[in-house]
Amino acid sequence: MDCTMSSLAEAKQHQPTVDEMRSLAANRPQTSILGKGFLVYPEVYHPDTSFDITEYMNEEILKVINGELRKKSEKTSFDFLEVGCGAGYTAILTALASEKCHVWATDINETAVKNTIENAKLHGVDARLKAVTADVFDHKIFAGKEFDMIYWNIPWVGQNTEPGIEVDVLMRSLLDPGYQSFRRYLLEAKKFLKKTGRIFAVFSFNLGSEELFKRVVNETGWRYKIVSKNNFLIEIVDEQQELDVSVVEFLKQEE
């Protein structure tokens, strides 16, 4: 693990983003992603902190989903799981893509799960969307369940924070200490994927640790390919920085 920055310094570096999310929730509790409106509760990740990135990643994953839907017969369902659903916009946009889509969503943040359920009702897809509070796959609802696609916009930082350290629930949307949740995501995902199922994440290789990302992928029995990549200018600690954002697919090493 890169130890050039302390755990405290890493959290402090990203505290302004957390503060901005809280301010947005108080002053702008509604947002629009790809033309669809969503409510954002307080203490839930607010996508307007990085709106262009949010639109990009949703547009790109929906391209993949629509490609998979075209392979399905009219009577075959498409089972989709989003880990870390936040306010539920990706899960709901997936449900809106086709009535064939049956969607599950999890978040470690109970308030985010309630937020997702309300947004699903708002868009009339609550009959095809189940949201539960879970740490990655840690919920009884998934016992024996397999999915056509699993997706997570994983927290990109945490490479300088020791595993096991308690982190504020809103900060957890940005920071995964030691990438331990990401490791669990890859370790456990194989038993929840259908034979032809696909698994994805969104990651920034220059904000996060490319070295630790690759190590986790390799040690959990996967390899990866970048499906889509784009660069964005963002402000971190009053400085403009170029951020690369990649939609990544994981493939079993033997494939």
mmCIF file of C-alpha atoms in Angstrom:
data_model
loop_
_atom_site.group_PDB
_atom_site.id
_atom_site.type_symbol
_atom_site.label_atom_id
_atom_site.label_comp_id
_atom_site.label_asym_id
_atom_site.label_seq_id
_atom_site.Cartn_x
_atom_site.Cartn_y
_atom_site.Cartn_z
ATOM 1 C CA MET A 1 0.000 0.000 0.000
ATOM 2 C CA ASP A 2 1.234 3.487 -0.848
ATOM 3 C CA CYS A 3 2.025 5.136 2.502
ATOM 4 C CA THR A 4 3.031 8.572 1.234
ATOM 5 C CA MET A 5 -0.155 10.012 2.753
ATOM 6 C CA SER A 6 -1.587 9.266 6.181
ATOM 7 C CA SER A 7 -5.131 7.980 6.669
ATOM 8 C CA LEU A 8 -6.096 11.245 8.326
ATOM 9 C CA ALA A 9 -4.654 13.310 5.477
ATOM 10 C CA GLU A 10 -6.462 11.232 2.864
ATOM 11 C CA ALA A 11 -9.843 11.729 4.517
ATOM 12 C CA LYS A 12 -9.101 15.411 5.045
ATOM 13 C CA GLN A 13 -8.237 15.827 1.368
ATOM 14 C CA HIS A 14 -11.713 14.663 0.353
ATOM 15 C CA GLN A 15 -13.675 16.297 3.168
ATOM 16 C CA PRO A 16 -14.562 19.342 0.983
ATOM 17 C CA THR A 17 -16.414 16.993 -1.406
ATOM 18 C CA VAL A 18 -18.367 15.495 1.487
ATOM 19 C CA ASP A 19 -19.166 19.013 2.737
ATOM 20 C CA GLU A 20 -20.328 19.971 -0.765
ATOM 21 C CA MET A 21 -22.641 16.939 -0.884
ATOM 22 C CA ARG A 22 -24.227 17.960 2.404
ATOM 23 C CA SER A 23 -24.684 21.507 1.138
ATOM 24 C CA LEU A 24 -26.231 20.278 -2.110
ATOM 25 C CA ALA A 25 -28.635 18.003 -0.234
ATOM 26 C CA ALA A 26 -29.789 20.972 1.821
ATOM 27 C CA ASN A 27 -30.112 23.402 -1.081
ATOM 28 C CA ARG A 28 -30.635 21.224 -4.159
ATOM 29 C CA PRO A 29 -32.438 18.022 -3.104
ATOM 30 C CA GLN A 30 -33.385 17.164 -6.697
ATOM 31 C CA THR A 31 -31.184 16.331 -9.667
ATOM 32 C CA SER A 32 -31.591 15.101 -13.233
ATOM 33 C CA ILE A 33 -29.540 12.274 -14.751
ATOM 34 C CA LEU A 34 -29.931 11.578 -18.475
ATOM 35 C CA GLY A 35 -33.179 13.529 -18.489
ATOM 36 C CA LYS A 36 -34.756 11.749 -15.519
ATOM 37 C CA GLY A 37 -35.411 13.475 -12.209
ATOM 38 C CA PHE A 38 -34.292 12.077 -8.856
ATOM 39 C CA LEU A 39 -34.570 13.069 -5.213
ATOM 40 C CA VAL A 40 -31.350 13.029 -3.187
ATOM 41 C CA TYR A 41 -31.680 12.613 0.573
ATOM 42 C CA PRO A 42 -29.294 14.201 3.090
ATOM 43 C CA GLU A 43 -26.336 11.929 3.933
ATOM 44 C CA VAL A 44 -26.550 10.225 0.510
ATOM 45 C CA TYR A 45 -23.927 10.656 -2.232
ATOM 46 C CA HIS A 46 -25.015 13.652 -4.321
ATOM 47 C CA PRO A 47 -24.171 13.196 -8.033
ATOM 48 C CA ASP A 48 -24.034 16.928 -8.717
ATOM 49 C CA THR A 49 -20.581 17.078 -7.124
ATOM 50 C CA SER A 50 -19.376 15.500 -10.383
ATOM 51 C CA PHE A 51 -22.381 15.800 -12.687
ATOM 52 C CA ASP A 52 -20.578 15.310 -16.030
ATOM 53 C CA ILE A 53 -18.886 12.177 -14.698
ATOM 54 C CA THR A 54 -22.180 10.794 -13.391
ATOM 55 C CA GLU A 55 -23.863 11.325 -16.758
ATOM 56 C CA TYR A 56 -20.911 9.760 -18.579
ATOM 57 C CA MET A 57 -20.727 6.582 -16.484
ATOM 58 C CA ASN A 58 -24.480 6.041 -16.648
ATOM 59 C CA GLU A 59 -24.570 6.593 -20.387
ATOM 60 C CA GLU A 60 -21.726 4.119 -20.889
ATOM 61 C CA ILE A 61 -23.099 1.351 -18.661
ATOM 62 C CA LEU A 62 -26.526 1.722 -20.285
ATOM 63 C CA LYS A 63 -24.899 1.123 -23.675
ATOM 64 C CA VAL A 64 -23.610 -2.194 -22.347
ATOM 65 C CA ILE A 65 -26.979 -3.047 -20.803
ATOM 66 C CA ASN A 66 -28.867 -2.268 -24.004
ATOM 67 C CA GLY A 67 -26.438 -4.465 -25.926
ATOM 68 C CA GLU A 68 -27.175 -7.336 -23.545
ATOM 69 C CA LEU A 69 -30.917 -6.729 -23.763
ATOM 70 C CA ARG A 70 -30.806 -7.134 -27.533
ATOM 71 C CA LYS A 71 -29.466 -10.666 -27.001
ATOM 72 C CA LYS A 72 -32.416 -11.627 -24.798
ATOM 73 C CA SER A 73 -35.684 -13.077 -26.060
ATOM 74 C CA GLU A 74 -38.865 -11.179 -25.236
ATOM 75 C CA LYS A 75 -39.746 -13.533 -22.380
ATOM 76 C CA THR A 76 -36.274 -13.723 -20.814
ATOM 77 C CA SER A 77 -35.545 -11.423 -17.899
ATOM 78 C CA PHE A 78 -32.345 -9.448 -17.465
ATOM 79 C CA ASP A 79 -31.246 -9.561 -13.835
ATOM 80 C CA PHE A 80 -29.094 -6.603 -12.809
ATOM 81 C CA LEU A 81 -27.447 -5.822 -9.463
ATOM 82 C CA GLU A 82 -25.995 -2.465 -8.512
ATOM 83 C CA VAL A 83 -23.743 -2.359 -5.456
ATOM 84 C CA GLY A 84 -23.441 1.055 -3.797
ATOM 85 C CA CYS A 85 -26.645 2.412 -5.302
ATOM 86 C CA GLY A 86 -26.714 5.814 -3.567
ATOM 87 C CA ALA A 87 -29.921 7.591 -4.618
ATOM 88 C CA GLY A 88 -30.608 4.751 -7.075
ATOM 89 C CA TYR A 89 -30.296 6.529 -10.397
ATOM 90 C CA THR A 90 -28.267 3.808 -12.186
ATOM 91 C CA ALA A 91 -30.519 1.032 -10.894
ATOM 92 C CA ILE A 92 -33.625 2.970 -11.884
ATOM 93 C CA LEU A 93 -32.313 3.968 -15.318
ATOM 94 C CA THR A 94 -31.625 0.274 -15.872
ATOM 95 C CA ALA A 95 -35.176 -0.661 -14.865
ATOM 96 C CA LEU A 96 -36.501 2.035 -17.214
ATOM 97 C CA ALA A 97 -34.450 0.632 -20.118
ATOM 98 C CA SER A 98 -36.788 -2.343 -20.533
ATOM 99 C CA GLU A 99 -39.542 -4.227 -18.763
ATOM 100 C CA LYS A 100 -37.238 -7.257 -19.097
ATOM 101 C CA CYS A 101 -34.972 -5.653 -16.494
ATOM 102 C CA HIS A 102 -35.334 -6.918 -12.939
ATOM 103 C CA VAL A 103 -33.085 -4.865 -10.691
ATOM 104 C CA TRP A 104 -31.558 -5.344 -7.257
ATOM 105 C CA ALA A 105 -29.650 -2.601 -5.459
ATOM 106 C CA THR A 106 -27.574 -2.500 -2.277
ATOM 107 C CA ASP A 107 -25.888 0.165 -0.221
ATOM 108 C CA ILE A 108 -24.129 0.125 3.129
ATOM 109 C CA ASN A 109 -26.007 3.363 3.870
ATOM 110 C CA GLU A 110 -29.570 2.621 5.026
ATOM 111 C CA THR A 111 -30.674 6.139 4.080
ATOM 112 C CA ALA A 112 -29.458 5.566 0.508
ATOM 113 C CA VAL A 113 -31.583 2.421 0.290
ATOM 114 C CA LYS A 114 -34.672 4.344 1.415
ATOM 115 C CA ASN A 115 -33.781 7.039 -1.138
ATOM 116 C CA THR A 116 -33.558 4.433 -3.909
ATOM 117 C CA ILE A 117 -36.925 2.931 -2.964
ATOM 118 C CA GLU A 118 -38.612 6.350 -3.098
ATOM 119 C CA ASN A 119 -37.048 7.164 -6.479
ATOM 120 C CA ALA A 120 -38.124 3.757 -7.807
ATOM 121 C CA LYS A 121 -41.708 4.558 -6.791
ATOM 122 C CA LEU A 122 -41.392 8.002 -8.362
ATOM 123 C CA HIS A 123 -40.518 6.378 -11.705
ATOM 124 C CA GLY A 124 -43.007 3.530 -11.419
ATOM 125 C CA VAL A 125 -40.411 0.730 -11.402
ATOM 126 C CA ASP A 126 -40.682 -0.323 -7.747
ATOM 127 C CA ALA A 127 -42.335 -3.619 -8.755
ATOM 128 C CA ARG A 128 -39.137 -4.576 -10.626
ATOM 129 C CA LEU A 129 -36.584 -3.111 -8.208
ATOM 130 C CA LYS A 130 -35.554 -4.416 -4.794
ATOM 131 C CA ALA A 131 -33.186 -2.353 -2.663
ATOM 132 C CA VAL A 132 -31.628 -3.617 0.583
ATOM 133 C CA THR A 133 -29.063 -2.440 3.095
ATOM 134 C CA ALA A 134 -25.987 -4.622 2.638
ATOM 135 C CA ASP A 135 -22.205 -4.515 2.754
ATOM 136 C CA VAL A 136 -21.490 -5.540 -0.851
ATOM 137 C CA PHE A 137 -23.380 -8.901 -1.141
ATOM 138 C CA ASP A 138 -23.982 -9.432 2.571
ATOM 139 C CA HIS A 139 -27.761 -9.979 2.618
ATOM 140 C CA LYS A 140 -29.933 -13.109 2.751
ATOM 141 C CA ILE A 141 -31.896 -11.935 -0.303
ATOM 142 C CA PHE A 142 -28.937 -12.977 -2.471
ATOM 143 C CA ALA A 143 -28.771 -16.589 -1.264
ATOM 144 C CA GLY A 144 -28.705 -18.722 -4.421
ATOM 145 C CA LYS A 145 -29.283 -15.690 -6.656
ATOM 146 C CA GLU A 146 -27.366 -15.165 -9.912
ATOM 147 C CA PHE A 147 -27.263 -12.085 -12.118
ATOM 148 C CA ASP A 148 -26.719 -11.227 -15.770
ATOM 149 C CA MET A 149 -24.758 -8.137 -14.745
ATOM 150 C CA ILE A 150 -23.237 -6.733 -11.560
ATOM 151 C CA TYR A 151 -22.066 -3.131 -11.420
ATOM 152 C CA TRP A 152 -20.441 -0.830 -8.861
ATOM 153 C CA ASN A 153 -19.114 2.697 -9.136
ATOM 154 C CA ILE A 154 -16.550 1.805 -6.487
ATOM 155 C CA PRO A 155 -14.983 4.392 -4.139
ATOM 156 C CA TRP A 156 -11.818 5.484 -5.930
ATOM 157 C CA VAL A 157 -9.629 6.421 -2.974
ATOM 158 C CA GLY A 158 -8.609 4.653 0.213
ATOM 159 C CA GLN A 159 -5.215 3.386 -0.871
ATOM 160 C CA ASN A 160 -3.579 5.314 1.982
ATOM 161 C CA THR A 161 -6.092 4.338 4.667
ATOM 162 C CA GLU A 162 -5.595 1.208 6.735
ATOM 163 C CA PRO A 163 -8.334 -1.452 6.442
ATOM 164 C CA GLY A 164 -10.677 -1.533 9.411
ATOM 165 C CA ILE A 165 -10.599 2.183 10.167
ATOM 166 C CA GLU A 166 -14.054 3.634 10.854
ATOM 167 C CA VAL A 167 -15.077 6.106 8.171
ATOM 168 C CA ASP A 168 -18.108 8.432 8.111
ATOM 169 C CA VAL A 169 -20.910 6.856 6.027
ATOM 170 C CA LEU A 170 -20.892 9.681 3.463
ATOM 171 C CA MET A 171 -17.098 9.571 3.207
ATOM 172 C CA ARG A 172 -17.436 5.824 2.493
ATOM 173 C CA SER A 173 -18.993 6.739 -0.842
ATOM 174 C CA LEU A 174 -15.587 8.184 -1.797
ATOM 175 C CA LEU A 175 -13.103 6.207 0.279
ATOM 176 C CA ASP A 176 -12.670 2.415 0.635
ATOM 177 C CA PRO A 177 -9.950 1.780 3.271
ATOM 178 C CA GLY A 178 -7.256 -0.381 1.693
ATOM 179 C CA TYR A 179 -9.702 -1.281 -1.123
ATOM 180 C CA GLN A 180 -11.059 -4.015 1.148
ATOM 181 C CA SER A 181 -14.679 -3.657 -0.025
ATOM 182 C CA PHE A 182 -13.489 -3.767 -3.629
ATOM 183 C CA ARG A 183 -11.562 -6.942 -2.812
ATOM 184 C CA ARG A 184 -14.706 -8.517 -1.337
ATOM 185 C CA TYR A 185 -16.675 -7.426 -4.394
ATOM 186 C CA LEU A 186 -14.382 -9.397 -6.688
ATOM 187 C CA LEU A 187 -13.863 -12.340 -4.330
ATOM 188 C CA GLU A 188 -17.568 -12.977 -3.821
ATOM 189 C CA ALA A 189 -18.981 -11.957 -7.204
ATOM 190 C CA LYS A 190 -18.297 -15.239 -9.004
ATOM 191 C CA LYS A 191 -20.949 -17.098 -7.026
ATOM 192 C CA PHE A 192 -23.547 -14.448 -7.913
ATOM 193 C CA LEU A 193 -22.943 -14.341 -11.668
ATOM 194 C CA LYS A 194 -24.749 -16.441 -14.233
ATOM 195 C CA LYS A 195 -22.535 -18.506 -16.539
ATOM 196 C CA THR A 196 -22.619 -15.712 -19.126
ATOM 197 C CA GLY A 197 -22.889 -12.945 -16.514
ATOM 198 C CA ARG A 198 -20.699 -9.846 -16.657
ATOM 199 C CA ILE A 199 -19.232 -7.695 -13.889
ATOM 200 C CA PHE A 200 -18.202 -4.041 -14.080
ATOM 201 C CA ALA A 201 -16.844 -1.175 -12.001
ATOM 202 C CA VAL A 202 -16.043 2.482 -12.566
ATOM 203 C CA PHE A 203 -12.581 3.601 -11.472
ATOM 204 C CA SER A 204 -10.159 6.514 -11.795
ATOM 205 C CA PHE A 205 -6.599 5.315 -12.250
ATOM 206 C CA ASN A 206 -5.042 8.683 -11.440
ATOM 207 C CA LEU A 207 -7.166 9.570 -8.407
ATOM 208 C CA GLY A 208 -7.070 6.024 -7.069
ATOM 209 C CA SER A 209 -4.113 3.654 -6.946
ATOM 210 C CA GLU A 210 -3.533 1.817 -10.215
ATOM 211 C CA GLU A 211 -0.978 -0.415 -8.485
ATOM 212 C CA LEU A 212 -3.349 -1.495 -5.693
ATOM 213 C CA PHE A 213 -6.269 -1.860 -8.101
ATOM 214 C CA LYS A 214 -4.262 -4.221 -10.302
ATOM 215 C CA ARG A 215 -3.044 -6.185 -7.296
ATOM 216 C CA VAL A 216 -6.561 -6.723 -5.972
ATOM 217 C CA VAL A 217 -7.820 -7.760 -9.400
ATOM 218 C CA ASN A 218 -4.988 -10.269 -9.863
ATOM 219 C CA GLU A 219 -5.149 -11.703 -6.334
ATOM 220 C CA THR A 220 -8.895 -12.327 -6.593
ATOM 221 C CA GLY A 221 -8.577 -14.327 -9.821
ATOM 222 C CA TRP A 222 -9.620 -11.747 -12.378
ATOM 223 C CA ARG A 223 -8.138 -9.676 -15.164
ATOM 224 C CA TYR A 224 -9.705 -6.514 -16.514
ATOM 225 C CA LYS A 225 -10.289 -4.545 -19.674
ATOM 226 C CA ILE A 226 -11.270 -0.908 -20.056
ATOM 227 C CA VAL A 227 -14.577 -0.667 -21.891
ATOM 228 C CA SER A 228 -14.696 3.127 -22.005
ATOM 229 C CA LYS A 229 -12.505 5.974 -20.784
ATOM 230 C CA ASN A 230 -12.815 9.758 -20.624
ATOM 231 C CA ASN A 231 -11.031 12.669 -18.948
ATOM 232 C CA PHE A 232 -12.677 15.390 -16.867
ATOM 233 C CA LEU A 233 -11.492 18.561 -15.150
ATOM 234 C CA ILE A 234 -12.455 18.604 -11.477
ATOM 235 C CA GLU A 235 -11.597 20.749 -8.492
ATOM 236 C CA ILE A 236 -9.849 19.070 -5.543
ATOM 237 C CA VAL A 237 -8.681 21.244 -2.643
ATOM 238 C CA ASP A 238 -9.103 24.440 -4.708
ATOM 239 C CA GLU A 239 -7.025 23.044 -7.575
ATOM 240 C CA GLN A 240 -8.164 22.053 -11.060
ATOM 241 C CA GLN A 241 -7.067 18.517 -11.811
ATOM 242 C CA GLU A 242 -7.591 16.274 -14.810
ATOM 243 C CA LEU A 243 -9.341 13.093 -13.781
ATOM 244 C CA ASP A 244 -9.473 9.945 -15.883
ATOM 245 C CA VAL A 245 -12.642 7.883 -15.473
ATOM 246 C CA SER A 246 -12.856 4.336 -16.801
ATOM 247 C CA VAL A 247 -15.683 1.837 -17.082
ATOM 248 C CA VAL A 248 -13.936 -1.470 -16.405
ATOM 249 C CA GLU A 249 -15.073 -5.036 -17.062
ATOM 250 C CA PHE A 250 -13.587 -7.955 -15.123
ATOM 251 C CA LEU A 251 -12.905 -11.276 -16.780
ATOM 252 C CA LYS A 252 -11.914 -14.552 -15.137
ATOM 253 C CA GLN A 253 -8.205 -15.179 -15.555
ATOM 254 C CA GLU A 254 -8.781 -18.482 -17.329
ATOM 255 C CA GLU A 255 -10.957 -16.830 -19.989
#
